[in-house]
Amino acid sequence: MPNTNASPASLPEPRVKPTPGKAPAQGWSFFIFGLLFLSLVQAAERPPAAAVASAHPAATRAGLEILQAGGNAFDAAVAVSAALAVVEPYSSGLGGGGFWLLHRTRDGYEVMIDGREKAPLAASRDMYLDSKGEPVKGASVDGPLAAGIPGEPAALAYLAKHYGRLPLKQSLQPAIRLAEEGFKVTPHYRRMAAFRLDVLRASPGAAKQFLLNSQVPPVGHIIRQPDLAKTLRALALKGKAGFYEGEVAQRLVQESRRHGGIWSLADFRQYRVKERKPVVGRYRGWRIVSAAPPSSGGVVLLEMLNMLSAKDLNGLKPADRVHYLVEVMRRAYADRARWLGDADYVQMPLQRLMSMAYARQLAKSIVMNKATPSSSLDSVRPEGHDTTHFSILDKDGNRVAATLSINYPFGSGFVAEGTGVLFNDEMDDFSIKPGVANVYGLVGAEANAIAPGKRMLSSMSPTFIENPDHVGILGTPGGSRIITMVLLGVLEAVEGRNVETWVSRPRFHHQYLPDVIQVEPGAFDAGLKAALERKGHVLDVKRRPWGNMQAIHWDRREQRVEAASDPRGMGAAQVEPH
Ligand code: GLY
């Protein structure tokens, strides 16, 4: 894909609100010409194929099944989300939340459905600190006290009601089937379950659902989740009320409180998804659409891209290019830590953070032969790992990029018996003690302090990119590294590489603190490492790669659709011509 250097002004502005149609004004010839013109425009707006890319083949199949049944991308998103909740219990689920970024072809409407978890009404700023004011080990990570009020079931009901074509009941069918019939344990499932074995064992509901005789089940063992199927059926039949009212809600609250949690029925009654206006910016002729707060993703991504606009990246030697990217990451993540939180609770200088003037000022502080110590910048904070992402394009050009989470592998590890619902541990995404290191040795900020009903800051960054010839849909799990992975993916797209490269390219990451470049194994050769160390960087070469990007590319000029699933994961990307 070539880097088109179209001026930003030549790109069509998205309409963020649907506009009512207007009657033809000047007689039949104008009307017929108008219809012809409209059909030509619509043809160009229609891809030659639909596509689904998700982290699990069964979830990708669920999405395709719903598209084939006449559903649109939004119905398919319901099906994929619910299927992932069943077959990837270590990544997302009904007990968690997420962000669904939508693009509707009909009117260009773009929106982020915010189904992020909320702090329970009984939560308080210092709830994870002991009498000496120190964090209690594991308190914000393990067990029901670590869980925010789930948002995913409300988001699925909302998506189906406001954007889908099919009833919720139909779109949830593949997930109900998967919960009843079961799925096979994979090596990845085993790794995740082994990592969280102690907490899974501590919850009788979780042990019954995810372990075999209190041990990690062998590869090929079938995980059936009849209680989860029952809860999904309640959601299918009654919509949002099937989860947030009645028997399911009562059981969730009862079990939470019986095991040390603080959920209440009032929490469930007051939970609402929010429609958020996505963050929109431009980079070298591409329009970038990404997640708005309470995700930090879009803001940090645009701040980084704005700083990169000031530099001819292709003119740099490899070590200088990596150095520049790292310095850009460092600065944007410092701002994340300092300023960002839930827009419903904190005032954030978003316009300034995403302005070119600010980016130019930050970029000027980058010295090409020397790393900037993070200690010389202000503030801090990133977070956990695991989560999931999927991307969908339907035959009408509707798009969905969705990143969903329960935070850590298997969330809090707690399942409310009788519901099959695995609780998230998203409360750890708050700054459990602003200004002081949290359980990960990271420091948080006031903007992201815990408050009743507040959404915790996220890094999830479902993203669309677009220029007159190309459309990209992408995102990935990976905690605080999500945003830099999306950045590297976007740069691959802008530099004209194919979608396989967006998802597979070697990765590196800097998040301000710790003041190190995290590097995937094999990503840097010896020469590059030495050159970066000479500039004063400290390299932390990890033992394992990270991320699980799912992406779709629609080449509008050549009328071609391609999709790719990160080779680091076990996902499936499928293109369905029509
Ligand atoms: N729990 C991961 C995130 O929201 O960024």
Coordinates of C-alpha atoms and ligand atoms in Angstrom, one line a residue:
M1 CA 0.0 0.0 0.0
P2 CA 1.7 3.3 -1.0
N3 CA 2.0 6.1 1.4
T4 CA -0.3 8.6 -0.3
N5 CA 0.7 12.0 0.6
A6 CA -2.8 13.4 0.2
S7 CA -3.2 16.7 2.1
P8 CA -5.3 16.1 5.2
A9 CA -7.8 18.6 3.8
S10 CA -8.5 16.4 0.9
L11 CA -9.9 13.6 3.1
P12 CA -13.7 13.5 3.7
E13 CA -14.7 14.6 7.2
P14 CA -16.7 11.9 9.0
R15 CA -20.1 12.8 10.1
V16 CA -20.4 12.0 13.8
K17 CA -24.1 12.4 13.9
P18 CA -26.5 10.8 11.4
T19 CA -28.2 13.4 9.2
P20 CA -31.7 13.1 8.0
G21 CA -32.2 12.5 4.3
K22 CA -33.4 15.4 2.1
A23 CA -36.0 15.3 -0.7
P24 CA -34.8 16.0 -4.2
A25 CA -35.1 19.7 -4.9
Q26 CA -35.1 20.1 -8.7
G27 CA -37.3 17.6 -10.5
W28 CA -37.0 14.1 -11.9
S29 CA -33.8 14.5 -13.9
F30 CA -32.0 15.7 -10.8
F31 CA -33.5 12.9 -8.8
I32 CA -32.4 10.2 -11.3
F33 CA -28.9 11.7 -11.6
G34 CA -28.8 11.8 -7.9
L35 CA -29.8 8.1 -7.6
L36 CA -27.1 7.1 -10.1
F37 CA -24.5 9.1 -8.4
L38 CA -25.5 7.7 -5.0
S39 CA -25.3 4.1 -6.3
L40 CA -21.8 4.8 -7.7
V41 CA -20.7 6.3 -4.4
Q42 CA -22.2 3.4 -2.5
A43 CA -20.5 0.8 -4.8
A44 CA -17.2 2.4 -4.0
E45 CA -18.1 2.3 -0.3
R46 CA -18.8 -1.5 -0.6
P47 CA -16.0 -4.0 -0.1
P48 CA -15.9 -7.1 -2.4
A49 CA -15.8 -9.3 0.7
A50 CA -16.7 -9.4 4.3
A51 CA -14.0 -10.4 6.9
V52 CA -13.6 -11.4 10.5
A53 CA -10.4 -11.6 12.4
S54 CA -10.4 -12.8 16.0
A55 CA -8.3 -14.5 18.6
H56 CA -10.1 -17.8 18.4
P57 CA -11.2 -19.8 15.4
A58 CA -14.6 -20.6 17.0
A59 CA -15.3 -16.9 17.6
T60 CA -14.4 -16.1 14.0
R61 CA -16.8 -18.8 12.8
A62 CA -19.5 -17.4 15.1
G63 CA -19.1 -14.0 13.4
L64 CA -19.2 -15.5 9.9
E65 CA -22.3 -17.5 10.8
I66 CA -24.2 -14.4 11.9
L67 CA -23.0 -12.5 8.8
Q68 CA -24.3 -15.4 6.6
A69 CA -27.6 -15.3 8.4
G70 CA -28.1 -11.7 7.2
G71 CA -26.6 -9.9 10.2
N72 CA -24.4 -6.8 9.8
A73 CA -21.0 -6.2 11.3
F74 CA -22.6 -5.1 14.6
D75 CA -24.6 -8.3 14.9
A76 CA -21.4 -10.2 14.1
A77 CA -19.6 -8.2 16.8
V78 CA -22.2 -9.4 19.4
A79 CA -21.7 -13.0 18.2
V80 CA -17.8 -12.8 18.3
S81 CA -17.7 -11.0 21.7
A82 CA -20.0 -13.6 23.3
A83 CA -18.2 -16.5 21.7
L84 CA -14.8 -15.1 23.0
A85 CA -16.4 -14.9 26.4
V86 CA -16.9 -18.6 26.2
V87 CA -13.8 -19.9 24.5
E88 CA -11.2 -17.4 25.8
P89 CA -12.2 -17.2 29.4
Y90 CA -8.7 -16.0 30.3
S91 CA -9.1 -12.9 28.1
S92 CA -12.6 -11.4 28.2
G93 CA -16.1 -12.3 29.3
L94 CA -19.6 -11.5 30.5
G95 CA -17.9 -10.6 33.8
G96 CA -15.7 -8.0 32.1
G97 CA -16.0 -5.1 29.7
G98 CA -14.6 -3.4 26.6
F99 CA -14.8 -0.9 23.9
W100 CA -16.6 -1.4 20.5
L101 CA -15.6 1.1 17.9
L102 CA -18.2 1.3 15.1
H103 CA -18.3 2.8 11.6
R104 CA -21.7 2.7 9.9
T105 CA -21.5 3.0 6.2
R106 CA -25.1 4.3 5.7
D107 CA -24.4 7.7 7.2
G108 CA -20.7 7.6 8.2
Y109 CA -21.7 7.6 11.8
E110 CA -18.7 6.7 14.1
V111 CA -19.0 5.9 17.7
M112 CA -17.3 4.1 20.5
I113 CA -19.6 1.9 22.7
D114 CA -18.1 2.2 26.1
G115 CA -18.9 -1.0 28.0
R116 CA -16.0 -0.5 30.5
E117 CA -16.5 -1.8 34.0
K118 CA -17.2 0.7 36.8
A119 CA -16.0 0.9 40.4
P120 CA -18.8 -0.4 42.7
L121 CA -20.7 2.3 44.6
A122 CA -19.2 1.0 47.8
A123 CA -15.6 1.5 46.4
S124 CA -13.3 4.0 48.0
R125 CA -10.1 5.6 47.0
D126 CA -7.9 3.7 49.6
M127 CA -9.8 0.4 49.5
Y128 CA -6.7 -1.6 48.6
L129 CA -4.4 -0.1 51.2
D130 CA -3.7 -1.4 54.7
S131 CA -3.8 0.6 57.9
K132 CA -0.3 1.9 57.2
G133 CA -1.4 3.1 53.8
E134 CA 0.5 0.5 51.9
P135 CA -1.1 -1.7 49.0
V136 CA -2.4 -5.0 50.3
K137 CA -0.7 -7.7 48.1
G138 CA -3.1 -9.1 45.6
A139 CA -6.2 -7.3 46.9
S140 CA -6.8 -5.4 43.6
V141 CA -6.0 -8.5 41.5
D142 CA -7.4 -11.7 43.1
G143 CA -11.0 -12.5 44.2
P144 CA -14.3 -10.6 44.0
L145 CA -13.1 -7.5 45.7
A146 CA -10.9 -6.8 42.6
A147 CA -13.9 -6.7 40.3
G148 CA -15.6 -3.7 38.7
I149 CA -19.2 -3.9 37.7
P150 CA -19.3 -5.7 34.3
G151 CA -20.2 -3.8 31.2
E152 CA -20.0 -6.4 28.4
P153 CA -23.5 -7.8 28.8
A154 CA -25.0 -4.3 28.6
A155 CA -22.9 -3.5 25.6
L156 CA -24.0 -6.6 23.7
A157 CA -27.7 -5.8 24.4
Y158 CA -27.1 -2.1 23.4
L159 CA -25.2 -3.1 20.1
A160 CA -28.0 -5.4 19.1
K161 CA -30.8 -3.0 19.9
H162 CA -29.3 0.2 18.4
Y163 CA -27.1 -1.0 15.6
G164 CA -27.9 -4.6 14.7
R165 CA -30.3 -6.1 12.2
L166 CA -30.9 -9.4 14.0
P167 CA -32.4 -10.0 17.5
L168 CA -29.9 -10.4 20.3
K169 CA -31.3 -13.8 20.8
Q170 CA -30.1 -14.9 17.4
S171 CA -26.6 -13.3 17.6
L172 CA -26.0 -15.0 21.0
Q173 CA -26.9 -18.5 19.7
P174 CA -23.3 -19.5 18.6
A175 CA -22.0 -18.6 22.1
I176 CA -24.8 -20.5 23.9
R177 CA -24.0 -23.5 21.7
L178 CA -20.2 -23.3 22.5
A179 CA -20.9 -23.0 26.2
E180 CA -23.1 -26.1 26.1
E181 CA -21.1 -28.2 23.8
G182 CA -17.7 -27.1 25.1
F183 CA -14.4 -26.2 23.6
K184 CA -11.0 -28.0 23.6
V185 CA -8.2 -27.0 26.0
T186 CA -5.2 -25.7 24.1
P187 CA -1.6 -25.2 25.1
H188 CA -2.3 -21.5 25.6
Y189 CA -5.3 -22.3 27.9
R190 CA -3.0 -24.5 29.9
R191 CA -0.4 -21.7 30.2
M192 CA -3.0 -19.2 31.3
A193 CA -4.6 -21.5 33.8
A194 CA -1.3 -22.5 35.3
F195 CA -0.4 -18.9 35.7
R196 CA -3.6 -18.3 37.7
L197 CA -3.9 -21.8 39.3
D198 CA -4.0 -20.6 42.9
V199 CA -6.8 -18.2 42.5
L200 CA -8.8 -20.6 40.3
R201 CA -8.5 -23.2 43.0
A202 CA -9.6 -20.8 45.7
S203 CA -12.9 -20.2 44.0
P204 CA -15.1 -23.4 44.0
G205 CA -17.1 -22.0 41.0
A206 CA -13.9 -21.4 39.0
A207 CA -12.3 -24.7 39.9
K208 CA -15.4 -26.5 38.7
Q209 CA -15.6 -24.6 35.5
F210 CA -12.0 -24.3 34.4
L211 CA -9.9 -27.0 36.2
L212 CA -10.0 -30.8 36.3
N213 CA -9.7 -32.2 39.8
S214 CA -8.1 -28.9 40.8
Q215 CA -5.4 -29.3 38.2
V216 CA -4.9 -27.6 34.9
P217 CA -6.7 -29.8 32.4
P218 CA -4.8 -31.6 29.6
V219 CA -4.8 -30.4 26.0
G220 CA -8.0 -31.7 24.3
H221 CA -10.1 -31.8 27.5
I222 CA -13.5 -30.3 26.8
I223 CA -14.5 -27.3 28.9
R224 CA -18.3 -27.2 29.1
Q225 CA -20.0 -24.2 30.8
P226 CA -23.7 -25.0 31.4
D227 CA -24.1 -22.3 34.0
L228 CA -22.7 -19.7 31.6
A229 CA -25.0 -21.0 28.9
K230 CA -27.9 -20.4 31.3
T231 CA -26.8 -16.8 31.9
L232 CA -26.3 -16.2 28.2
R233 CA -29.8 -17.5 27.6
A234 CA -31.2 -15.1 30.2
L235 CA -29.4 -12.2 28.4
A236 CA -30.8 -13.5 25.1
L237 CA -34.3 -13.7 26.3
K238 CA -34.6 -10.5 28.4
G239 CA -31.8 -8.3 27.0
K240 CA -29.9 -6.2 29.5
A241 CA -32.4 -7.0 32.3
G242 CA -31.5 -10.7 32.0
F243 CA -28.1 -9.9 33.5
Y244 CA -28.5 -6.7 35.5
E245 CA -31.8 -7.5 37.2
G246 CA -33.6 -10.6 38.5
E247 CA -32.0 -13.9 39.3
V248 CA -28.6 -13.5 37.6
A249 CA -27.9 -10.1 39.3
Q250 CA -29.0 -11.3 42.7
R251 CA -26.8 -14.4 42.4
L252 CA -23.8 -12.3 41.3
V253 CA -24.2 -9.8 44.2
Q254 CA -24.8 -12.6 46.7
E255 CA -21.8 -14.5 45.7
S256 CA -19.6 -11.4 45.5
R257 CA -20.5 -10.5 49.1
R258 CA -20.2 -14.0 50.5
H259 CA -16.6 -14.1 49.3
G260 CA -15.5 -10.6 50.4
G261 CA -16.7 -8.5 47.5
I262 CA -18.8 -5.2 47.7
W263 CA -21.1 -5.4 44.7
S264 CA -24.8 -4.4 45.3
L265 CA -28.0 -4.6 43.3
A266 CA -27.9 -0.8 43.0
D267 CA -24.6 -1.1 41.1
F268 CA -26.3 -3.3 38.6
R269 CA -29.4 -1.1 38.3
Q270 CA -27.3 2.0 37.6
Y271 CA -24.9 0.4 35.0
R272 CA -25.2 2.1 31.6
V273 CA -23.1 1.8 28.5
K274 CA -22.0 5.2 27.1
E275 CA -21.7 6.3 23.5
R276 CA -18.4 8.2 23.3
K277 CA -17.2 10.3 20.3
P278 CA -14.1 8.5 19.1
V279 CA -10.7 10.3 19.1
V280 CA -9.9 11.4 15.5
G281 CA -6.6 12.7 14.0
R282 CA -4.5 12.6 10.9
Y283 CA -1.1 11.2 10.0
R284 CA 0.6 11.6 6.6
G285 CA -2.7 11.7 4.8
W286 CA -4.4 9.0 6.8
R287 CA -7.4 9.6 9.0
I288 CA -7.0 7.8 12.4
V289 CA -10.0 6.9 14.5
S290 CA -9.4 5.4 17.9
A291 CA -10.6 4.9 21.4
A292 CA -11.7 7.8 23.6
P293 CA -11.3 8.1 27.4
P294 CA -11.8 6.2 29.6
S295 CA -9.3 4.5 27.3
S296 CA -6.0 6.3 27.0
G297 CA -5.4 4.5 23.7
G298 CA -6.6 7.1 21.1
V299 CA -5.1 10.1 22.9
V300 CA -1.7 8.5 23.4
L301 CA -1.7 7.0 19.8
L302 CA -2.4 10.4 18.3
E303 CA 0.1 12.2 20.5
M304 CA 2.7 9.7 19.3
L305 CA 1.7 10.0 15.6
N306 CA 1.7 13.9 15.9
M307 CA 5.3 13.8 17.2
L308 CA 6.3 11.4 14.4
S309 CA 4.8 13.7 11.8
A310 CA 7.6 16.1 12.5
K311 CA 10.3 13.6 11.4
D312 CA 11.2 11.9 8.1
L313 CA 11.3 8.4 9.7
N314 CA 12.4 6.7 6.4
G315 CA 15.5 9.0 6.2
L316 CA 16.8 7.7 9.6
K317 CA 19.3 4.9 10.3
P318 CA 17.7 1.9 12.1
A319 CA 19.1 2.8 15.5
D320 CA 18.0 6.4 15.1
R321 CA 14.5 5.4 14.0
V322 CA 14.0 3.1 17.0
H323 CA 15.5 5.8 19.3
Y324 CA 13.1 8.4 17.9
L325 CA 10.1 6.0 18.3
V326 CA 11.1 5.2 21.8
E327 CA 11.5 8.8 22.8
V328 CA 8.0 9.5 21.3
M329 CA 6.5 6.6 23.3
R330 CA 8.2 7.7 26.5
R331 CA 6.7 11.2 26.3
A332 CA 3.2 10.2 25.4
Y333 CA 3.1 7.6 28.1
A334 CA 4.3 10.2 30.7
D335 CA 1.2 12.3 29.7
R336 CA -1.0 9.2 29.9
A337 CA 0.1 8.8 33.5
R338 CA -0.3 12.3 34.5
W339 CA -3.5 13.4 32.8
L340 CA -5.8 10.6 31.8
G341 CA -8.8 9.0 33.5
D342 CA -12.6 8.8 33.2
A343 CA -14.0 11.8 31.3
D344 CA -17.1 11.6 33.5
Y345 CA -15.0 12.3 36.6
V346 CA -11.9 14.3 35.6
Q347 CA -11.1 17.3 33.4
M348 CA -8.4 16.4 30.8
P349 CA -6.5 18.7 28.5
L350 CA -7.3 16.5 25.6
Q351 CA -7.2 19.2 22.9
R352 CA -3.8 20.3 24.0
L353 CA -2.4 16.7 24.3
M354 CA -3.6 16.0 20.7
S355 CA -2.5 19.3 19.2
M356 CA 0.3 19.6 16.6
A357 CA 1.7 22.6 18.5
Y358 CA 2.1 20.5 21.6
A359 CA 3.6 17.6 19.6
R360 CA 6.1 19.9 18.0
Q361 CA 7.2 21.2 21.4
L362 CA 7.6 17.7 22.8
A363 CA 9.4 16.5 19.6
K364 CA 11.9 19.4 20.0
S365 CA 13.0 18.0 23.4
I366 CA 14.2 14.7 21.7
V367 CA 17.9 14.6 21.5
M368 CA 19.0 12.2 18.7
N369 CA 22.2 10.9 20.3
K370 CA 21.0 10.5 23.8
A371 CA 18.1 8.8 25.7
T372 CA 16.0 11.2 27.8
P373 CA 15.9 9.8 31.3
S374 CA 12.3 9.3 32.3
S375 CA 13.1 10.7 35.7
S376 CA 13.5 14.1 34.0
L377 CA 9.9 14.0 32.8
D378 CA 6.8 14.2 35.0
S379 CA 4.5 11.4 36.4
V380 CA 3.5 7.7 35.6
R381 CA 1.4 4.5 35.1
P382 CA 0.6 1.5 32.9
E383 CA -1.1 -1.9 33.7
G384 CA -2.0 -5.6 33.3
H385 CA -1.8 -8.1 30.5
D386 CA -4.4 -10.2 28.6
T387 CA -7.5 -9.0 27.0
T388 CA -8.7 -9.8 23.4
H389 CA -9.4 -8.0 20.2
F390 CA -11.4 -8.6 17.0
S391 CA -12.0 -6.8 13.7
I392 CA -15.0 -7.1 11.4
L393 CA -15.9 -5.7 8.0
D394 CA -19.2 -6.5 6.5
K395 CA -20.4 -6.5 2.8
D396 CA -21.8 -3.0 3.2
G397 CA -18.6 -1.6 4.5
N398 CA -19.7 -1.4 8.2
R399 CA -16.7 -1.8 10.5
V400 CA -16.1 -2.9 14.0
A401 CA -12.9 -2.9 16.0
A402 CA -13.4 -4.1 19.5
T403 CA -11.0 -4.7 22.4
L404 CA -12.5 -6.5 25.4
S405 CA -11.0 -7.5 28.7
I406 CA -11.3 -9.0 32.1
N407 CA -7.8 -7.7 32.8
Y408 CA -5.4 -10.5 34.1
P409 CA -5.5 -14.0 32.7
F410 CA -8.8 -15.4 34.0
G411 CA -9.5 -12.0 35.6
S412 CA -9.9 -12.2 39.4
G413 CA -10.1 -16.0 39.1
F414 CA -13.5 -15.9 40.9
V415 CA -16.7 -17.5 39.4
A416 CA -20.1 -16.8 41.0
E417 CA -21.5 -20.3 41.4
G418 CA -24.6 -21.0 39.5
T419 CA -23.9 -18.2 36.9
G420 CA -20.8 -19.3 35.1
V421 CA -19.7 -15.6 35.3
L422 CA -15.9 -15.1 35.8
F423 CA -15.3 -11.8 37.6
N424 CA -12.8 -9.3 36.1
D425 CA -10.0 -7.7 38.2
E426 CA -10.2 -4.5 36.3
M427 CA -10.0 -2.4 39.6
D428 CA -6.3 -2.8 39.3
D429 CA -6.4 -0.5 36.3
F430 CA -7.1 2.3 38.7
S431 CA -4.2 3.9 40.5
I432 CA -4.7 2.2 43.8
K433 CA -2.5 4.7 45.5
P434 CA -1.9 7.9 43.4
G435 CA 1.7 9.0 43.3
V436 CA 3.0 5.7 44.9
A437 CA 4.1 2.5 43.3
N438 CA 1.2 0.0 42.8
V439 CA 1.5 -3.8 43.0
Y440 CA 3.5 -3.8 39.8
G441 CA 6.0 -1.2 41.0
L442 CA 4.3 1.4 38.9
V443 CA 3.1 4.8 40.0
G444 CA -0.4 6.2 39.4
A445 CA -1.9 9.6 39.2
E446 CA -4.8 11.5 40.8
A447 CA -6.8 11.5 37.5
N448 CA -7.2 7.8 37.7
A449 CA -7.8 7.4 41.5
I450 CA -10.7 5.1 42.6
A451 CA -14.1 6.7 43.1
P452 CA -17.6 5.1 43.3
G453 CA -19.1 4.5 39.9
K454 CA -16.0 5.7 38.0
R455 CA -14.5 3.9 35.1
M456 CA -10.8 2.8 35.4
L457 CA -8.3 4.1 32.8
S458 CA -7.7 1.6 30.0
S459 CA -5.1 1.2 27.3
M460 CA -7.4 -0.7 24.9
S461 CA -7.2 0.9 21.5
P462 CA -9.5 -0.4 18.8
T463 CA -8.6 1.6 15.8
F464 CA -9.7 2.5 12.2
I465 CA -7.3 4.0 9.7
E466 CA -8.4 5.3 6.4
N467 CA -7.2 7.3 3.4
P468 CA -9.0 7.6 0.0
D469 CA -7.6 4.2 -1.2
H470 CA -7.4 2.1 2.0
V471 CA -9.3 1.2 5.1
G472 CA -7.7 -0.6 8.0
I473 CA -9.3 -2.1 11.1
L474 CA -6.9 -3.2 13.9
G475 CA -6.2 -3.6 17.6
T476 CA -4.6 -6.0 20.0
P477 CA -4.6 -7.2 23.7
G478 CA -1.4 -6.6 25.7
G479 CA -2.0 -4.2 28.7
S480 CA 0.1 -1.1 28.6
R481 CA 1.8 -2.3 25.4
I482 CA -1.4 -2.2 23.4
I483 CA -1.0 1.4 22.3
T484 CA 2.6 1.0 21.1
M485 CA 1.6 -2.2 19.2
V486 CA -1.2 -0.3 17.5
L487 CA 1.3 2.5 16.7
L488 CA 3.8 0.1 15.1
G489 CA 0.9 -1.6 13.1
V490 CA -0.3 1.8 11.9
L491 CA 3.2 2.7 10.7
E492 CA 3.4 -0.5 8.8
A493 CA 0.1 0.3 7.0
V494 CA 1.1 3.9 6.3
E495 CA 4.4 2.7 4.9
G496 CA 2.5 0.4 2.4
R497 CA 3.2 -3.0 3.9
N498 CA 0.6 -5.8 3.8
V499 CA -1.8 -6.7 6.6
E500 CA 0.3 -9.8 7.6
T501 CA 3.2 -7.4 8.4
W502 CA 1.0 -5.1 10.5
V503 CA 0.2 -8.0 12.9
S504 CA 3.5 -9.9 12.8
R505 CA 6.2 -7.2 12.8
P506 CA 8.7 -7.5 15.7
R507 CA 7.8 -5.2 18.6
F508 CA 9.4 -2.9 21.1
H509 CA 7.9 -0.7 23.7
H510 CA 8.6 2.1 26.1
Q511 CA 6.1 3.3 28.6
Y512 CA 8.0 6.0 30.4
L513 CA 8.6 3.9 33.6
P514 CA 10.3 1.6 34.0
D515 CA 12.8 3.5 32.0
V516 CA 13.7 0.7 29.7
I517 CA 13.0 -0.3 26.1
Q518 CA 11.1 -3.6 26.3
V519 CA 12.1 -5.7 23.3
E520 CA 10.6 -8.9 21.8
P521 CA 13.1 -11.8 21.5
G522 CA 14.9 -11.4 18.2
A523 CA 13.5 -8.0 17.4
F524 CA 16.8 -6.2 17.5
D525 CA 20.1 -7.5 16.2
A526 CA 23.4 -7.0 18.1
G527 CA 24.4 -3.9 16.1
L528 CA 21.1 -2.2 16.8
K529 CA 21.2 -3.1 20.5
A530 CA 24.8 -1.7 20.8
A531 CA 23.8 1.5 19.0
L532 CA 20.9 2.1 21.3
E533 CA 22.9 1.4 24.4
R534 CA 25.5 3.9 23.2
K535 CA 22.7 6.5 23.2
G536 CA 22.0 5.6 26.9
H537 CA 19.0 3.3 26.5
V538 CA 18.6 0.3 28.8
L539 CA 17.2 -2.7 26.9
D540 CA 15.0 -5.3 28.5
V541 CA 14.9 -8.2 26.0
K542 CA 11.8 -10.3 27.0
R543 CA 11.7 -14.0 27.0
R544 CA 8.3 -14.1 25.2
P545 CA 6.8 -12.1 22.4
W546 CA 3.6 -10.1 23.2
G547 CA 0.3 -9.1 21.6
N548 CA -2.3 -10.8 19.5
M549 CA -3.3 -8.3 16.8
Q550 CA -6.3 -8.9 14.6
A551 CA -6.5 -6.8 11.5
I552 CA -8.4 -6.3 8.3
H553 CA -7.3 -4.3 5.2
W554 CA -9.7 -3.2 2.5
D555 CA -7.9 -1.9 -0.6
R556 CA -10.6 0.3 -2.1
R557 CA -8.6 1.1 -5.2
E558 CA -8.0 -2.6 -6.1
Q559 CA -11.2 -3.7 -4.5
R560 CA -9.5 -6.3 -2.4
V561 CA -10.0 -7.4 1.2
E562 CA -7.4 -9.2 3.3
A563 CA -7.3 -10.1 7.0
A564 CA -4.6 -11.3 9.3
S565 CA -4.4 -12.8 12.7
D566 CA -1.2 -12.4 14.8
P567 CA 1.1 -15.4 14.4
R568 CA 1.9 -15.1 18.1
G569 CA -1.7 -16.3 18.9
M570 CA -4.0 -19.0 17.8
G571 CA -6.6 -16.7 16.1
A572 CA -8.3 -17.0 12.7
A573 CA -8.8 -14.4 10.1
Q574 CA -11.2 -15.2 7.3
V575 CA -12.3 -13.3 4.2
E576 CA -15.7 -14.2 2.7
P577 CA -16.3 -12.9 -0.8
H578 CA -19.9 -12.4 -1.8
Ligands
GLY1 N1 -7.2 -4.1 31.4 C1 -6.5 -3.7 30.3 C2 -6.9 -2.3 29.8 O1 -8.0 -2.0 30.0 O2 -6.0 -1.6 29.4

